[in-house]
Amino acid sequence: MFDLIEDNIHRFKKIVFVTGAGISQESGIPTFRGKDGLWRNHDAMRLATIDAFYDNPKLVWEWYNERRENIFQAHPNAGHKAIAELEKYAEVVVLTQNIDGLHQKSGSSRVLELHGSIVKIKCSVCDYKEEIFREISKLPPLCKCGNVLRPDVVWFGELLPQEVWKNAINFANNCDLMIIVGTSLVVSPVNTLPIYAKQNNATLVEINPEHTVMSENMDIIIRNTSAESIPKLVSLFKNKS
Ligand code: NAD
């Protein structure tokens, strides 16, 4: 699989990574799938919704407080670091569904956060927004306007920040290599990004230990973890430079 990338490496100048929860799994941050997707017997996919928040904001905040603590202690792994290093050899943009900030921590300079960020908090009613790095003690936290504050993340069923999404499509439309890492590709609209890339004749690479709903549409598949595979892939660019 790596030889197919190596043979075409001269064509790959504009590289887009589309990343999901799996790339941070080796940093100790659970994904939403399988046994990892349960928190106190609640399904993560159901908790990450506006309905769950309005039903029980305290419960959803307790979950986010634990996620915040876990994420604040996590470090970028070899996969994140290799993506940052690739900027020395090619034009690289990271389109991430992750809210953990680990790409930025590892030194990637162009990261579009499609689903927001766990450090950001916003009012569920007014325009108030802020970044909070400490633990939030009184749950649910309230805004000065009296309404409930919520994590500034995109929950299932919510719209993506439109300016960020427009830019993401633009990068996908113009890349010549798209590397899709650690995402099940079941979350829309992010799972349409490979289609935009294909319209530009880009090569699609999937890095994931498991089959995904779009595996059949990939040009190259690497069935391994991201911390194992991305450094190998980046070393091909390093050796050619
Ligand atoms: P997902 O949970 O649906 O899928 C995770 C994918 O990662 C799976 O296909 C799995 O096979 C793969 N995977 C697991 N371990 C891997 C590894 N070590 N290397 C490479 N791949 C690995 O994740 P998703 O597609 O990102 O969608 C779920 C939503 O969950 C997103 O909206 C995202 O915002 C949110 N989320 C984010 C984080 C985070 O910020 N770290 C964590 C959990 C969920």
Coordinates of C-alpha atoms and ligand atoms in Angstrom, one line a residue:
M1 CA 0.0 0.0 0.0
F2 CA 2.8 2.4 0.9
D3 CA 4.5 1.6 -2.5
L4 CA 1.4 3.0 -4.3
I5 CA 1.8 6.2 -2.5
E6 CA 5.6 6.3 -3.1
D7 CA 5.1 5.7 -6.9
N8 CA 2.9 8.8 -7.1
I9 CA 4.5 11.0 -4.5
H10 CA 5.6 13.6 -7.1
R11 CA 1.9 14.3 -7.8
F12 CA 1.0 15.0 -4.2
K13 CA 1.5 18.7 -3.5
K14 CA -1.7 19.7 -1.8
I15 CA -2.6 17.3 1.0
V16 CA -5.8 17.3 3.0
F17 CA -6.3 15.1 6.1
V18 CA -9.8 14.4 7.3
T19 CA -9.5 13.2 10.8
G20 CA -11.9 11.7 13.4
A21 CA -12.0 10.4 16.9
G22 CA -9.8 7.3 16.0
I23 CA -6.7 9.5 15.5
S24 CA -6.8 10.5 19.2
Q25 CA -7.6 6.9 20.5
E26 CA -3.9 6.2 20.9
S27 CA -3.7 9.4 23.0
G28 CA -6.2 7.8 25.5
I29 CA -9.3 9.7 24.2
P30 CA -12.2 7.3 23.6
T31 CA -14.1 7.2 20.3
F32 CA -17.9 7.0 20.1
R33 CA -18.0 3.4 18.8
G34 CA -18.2 0.0 20.4
K35 CA -17.5 -0.4 24.1
D36 CA -15.7 3.0 24.1
G37 CA -19.0 4.7 23.2
L38 CA -20.6 4.0 26.6
W39 CA -20.4 6.4 29.6
R40 CA -22.2 5.3 32.8
N41 CA -24.3 3.1 30.5
H42 CA -25.4 6.1 28.4
D43 CA -24.7 5.9 24.6
A44 CA -22.3 8.7 23.7
M45 CA -24.2 9.1 20.3
R46 CA -27.4 10.0 22.2
L47 CA -25.7 12.2 24.8
A48 CA -24.1 14.4 22.1
T49 CA -27.4 15.8 21.0
I50 CA -29.4 19.0 21.7
D51 CA -32.4 16.8 22.9
A52 CA -30.2 15.1 25.5
F53 CA -29.0 18.5 26.7
Y54 CA -32.4 20.0 27.0
D55 CA -33.7 16.8 28.8
N56 CA -30.9 16.8 31.3
P57 CA -28.2 19.6 31.0
K58 CA -26.6 18.5 34.3
L59 CA -26.0 15.0 33.0
V60 CA -24.6 16.1 29.7
W61 CA -22.3 18.6 31.5
E62 CA -21.1 15.9 33.8
W63 CA -20.1 13.9 30.8
Y64 CA -18.4 16.9 29.2
N65 CA -16.6 17.7 32.5
E66 CA -15.1 14.2 32.4
R67 CA -14.2 14.5 28.7
R68 CA -12.6 17.9 29.3
E69 CA -10.4 16.5 32.1
N70 CA -9.4 13.5 30.0
I71 CA -8.6 15.8 26.9
F72 CA -6.7 18.4 28.9
Q73 CA -4.4 15.7 30.2
A74 CA -3.9 14.0 26.8
H75 CA -0.8 14.5 24.6
P76 CA -0.6 14.3 20.8
N77 CA 0.6 10.9 19.6
A78 CA 2.9 9.9 16.8
G79 CA 0.1 10.3 14.2
H80 CA -0.7 13.9 15.1
K81 CA 3.0 14.7 15.3
A82 CA 3.8 13.2 11.8
I83 CA 1.0 15.2 10.2
A84 CA 2.6 18.4 11.7
E85 CA 6.0 17.3 10.4
L86 CA 4.6 16.8 6.9
E87 CA 4.2 20.6 6.5
K88 CA 8.0 20.7 5.8
Y89 CA 7.4 18.7 2.6
A90 CA 4.0 19.6 1.3
E91 CA 1.0 22.0 1.6
V92 CA -1.1 20.4 4.4
V93 CA -4.5 21.2 5.8
V94 CA -6.3 19.3 8.5
L95 CA -10.0 19.1 8.5
T96 CA -10.9 17.6 11.8
Q97 CA -14.1 16.4 13.5
N98 CA -12.3 16.3 16.8
I99 CA -12.8 18.8 19.5
D100 CA -9.7 17.9 21.5
G101 CA -7.2 20.4 20.0
L102 CA -4.4 17.8 19.7
H103 CA -3.6 18.7 16.1
Q104 CA -2.8 22.3 17.1
K105 CA -0.9 21.0 20.2
S106 CA 1.3 18.9 17.9
G107 CA 2.2 21.9 15.8
S108 CA -0.1 21.7 12.8
S109 CA -0.7 25.2 11.6
R110 CA -3.7 24.9 9.4
V111 CA -6.5 23.1 11.3
L112 CA -10.2 23.6 10.6
E113 CA -12.3 22.5 13.6
L114 CA -15.5 21.3 11.9
H115 CA -17.2 20.3 15.1
G116 CA -16.0 23.1 17.4
S117 CA -13.8 22.8 20.4
I118 CA -14.1 21.4 23.9
V119 CA -12.5 24.4 25.6
K120 CA -15.2 26.7 24.1
I121 CA -18.4 27.4 26.0
K122 CA -21.4 29.4 24.6
C123 CA -24.8 30.5 25.8
S124 CA -27.7 28.4 24.6
V125 CA -29.7 31.7 24.0
C126 CA -27.6 34.9 23.7
D127 CA -24.3 35.6 21.9
Y128 CA -22.0 35.0 24.9
K129 CA -18.9 32.8 24.2
E130 CA -15.7 32.1 26.1
E131 CA -12.8 29.7 26.5
I132 CA -12.6 27.9 29.8
F133 CA -9.6 25.6 30.6
R134 CA -10.5 24.9 34.3
E135 CA -13.0 22.4 35.7
I136 CA -16.5 23.8 35.8
S137 CA -17.8 23.2 39.3
K138 CA -21.4 24.2 39.4
L139 CA -23.4 22.2 36.8
P140 CA -25.0 23.3 34.6
P141 CA -23.2 26.6 34.4
L142 CA -25.4 29.6 33.8
C143 CA -24.8 32.7 31.6
K144 CA -25.1 36.2 32.9
C145 CA -28.4 36.4 30.9
G146 CA -29.7 33.6 33.2
N147 CA -29.8 30.9 30.5
V148 CA -27.8 27.6 30.4
L149 CA -24.3 27.7 29.0
R150 CA -23.4 24.8 26.7
P151 CA -20.2 23.4 25.1
D152 CA -19.5 25.1 21.8
V153 CA -19.4 21.9 19.9
V154 CA -21.5 20.6 17.0
W155 CA -23.9 18.0 18.3
F156 CA -25.5 15.3 16.0
G157 CA -28.2 17.0 14.0
E158 CA -26.8 20.5 14.3
L159 CA -25.3 22.7 11.5
L160 CA -21.6 23.1 11.2
P161 CA -20.1 26.6 11.5
Q162 CA -20.9 27.7 7.9
E163 CA -17.7 29.7 7.2
V164 CA -15.5 26.9 8.4
W165 CA -17.4 24.3 6.4
K166 CA -17.2 26.5 3.2
N167 CA -13.4 26.7 3.6
A168 CA -13.3 22.9 4.2
I169 CA -15.1 22.2 0.9
N170 CA -12.7 24.5 -0.9
F171 CA -9.7 22.7 0.4
A172 CA -11.2 19.3 -0.4
N173 CA -12.1 20.5 -3.9
N174 CA -8.5 21.6 -4.6
C175 CA -6.4 18.8 -3.0
D176 CA -4.6 16.1 -4.9
L177 CA -4.3 13.7 -1.9
M178 CA -6.9 13.2 0.8
I179 CA -5.9 11.1 3.7
I180 CA -8.9 10.0 5.8
V181 CA -7.9 8.9 9.3
G182 CA -9.8 7.4 12.2
T183 CA -13.3 8.3 11.2
S184 CA -16.2 5.9 10.6
L185 CA -17.4 8.4 7.9
V186 CA -21.0 8.0 9.1
V187 CA -21.3 11.5 10.3
S188 CA -22.7 14.0 7.8
P189 CA -21.8 16.3 6.2
V190 CA -18.1 15.6 6.9
N191 CA -18.5 12.2 5.0
T192 CA -19.1 14.2 1.8
L193 CA -15.6 15.6 1.8
P194 CA -14.0 12.6 -0.1
I195 CA -16.6 13.2 -2.8
Y196 CA -15.4 16.8 -3.3
A197 CA -11.8 15.6 -3.4
K198 CA -12.6 12.9 -6.0
Q199 CA -14.2 15.5 -8.2
N200 CA -10.6 17.0 -8.5
N201 CA -9.2 13.5 -9.3
A202 CA -7.5 13.4 -5.9
T203 CA -6.2 10.1 -4.5
L204 CA -8.1 8.9 -1.5
V205 CA -6.3 7.0 1.3
E206 CA -8.0 5.5 4.3
I207 CA -6.1 4.8 7.5
N208 CA -8.3 2.8 9.8
P209 CA -7.9 -0.6 11.5
E210 CA -11.6 -1.3 10.6
H211 CA -13.7 -1.3 7.4
T212 CA -15.8 1.9 7.0
V213 CA -18.9 2.6 5.0
M214 CA -16.7 4.3 2.3
S215 CA -13.8 1.8 2.2
E216 CA -14.9 0.6 -1.3
N217 CA -14.5 4.1 -2.6
M218 CA -10.9 4.5 -1.5
D219 CA -7.9 4.2 -3.8
I220 CA -5.6 3.0 -1.1
I221 CA -6.4 1.4 2.3
I222 CA -4.0 1.1 5.2
R223 CA -5.6 -1.2 7.8
N224 CA -3.6 -0.2 10.8
T225 CA -3.7 2.5 13.5
S226 CA -2.8 6.1 12.8
A227 CA 0.1 6.3 15.2
E228 CA 1.7 3.3 13.4
S229 CA 0.9 4.3 9.9
I230 CA 1.1 8.1 9.5
P231 CA 4.8 8.3 10.5
K232 CA 5.6 5.7 7.8
L233 CA 3.6 7.6 5.2
V234 CA 5.4 10.9 6.1
S235 CA 8.8 9.2 5.9
L236 CA 8.1 8.6 2.2
F237 CA 7.8 12.4 1.7
K238 CA 10.9 13.0 3.8
N239 CA 13.0 10.5 1.8
K240 CA 11.9 12.1 -1.6
S241 CA 12.6 15.7 -0.6
Ligands
NAD1 P1 -16.2 7.5 15.3 O1 -16.2 7.3 16.8 O2 -17.5 7.4 14.6 O3 -15.2 6.4 14.6 C1 -13.9 6.2 15.1 C2 -13.2 5.5 14.0 O4 -11.8 5.4 14.3 C3 -13.7 4.1 13.7 O5 -13.8 3.9 12.3 C4 -12.5 3.2 14.2 O6 -12.3 2.0 13.5 C5 -11.3 4.1 14.0 N1 -10.2 3.9 14.9 C6 -10.2 3.5 16.2 N2 -9.0 3.5 16.7 C7 -8.1 3.9 15.7 C8 -6.7 4.2 15.6 N3 -5.9 3.9 16.7 N4 -6.2 4.6 14.5 C9 -7.0 4.9 13.4 N5 -8.4 4.7 13.4 C10 -8.9 4.2 14.6 O7 -15.5 8.9 15.1 P2 -15.9 10.0 14.1 O8 -16.0 9.5 12.7 O9 -14.9 11.1 14.3 O10 -17.4 10.6 14.5 C11 -17.9 10.7 15.8 C12 -18.1 12.1 16.3 O11 -17.5 12.1 17.6 C13 -17.4 13.3 15.7 O12 -18.4 14.2 15.5 C14 -16.4 13.9 16.7 O13 -16.6 15.3 16.8 C15 -16.8 13.2 18.0 N6 -15.7 12.8 18.9 C16 -14.5 13.5 19.0 C17 -13.5 13.0 19.8 C18 -12.3 13.8 20.0 O14 -12.3 15.0 19.9 N7 -11.1 13.1 20.2 C19 -13.7 11.8 20.5 C20 -14.9 11.1 20.4 C21 -15.9 11.6 19.5

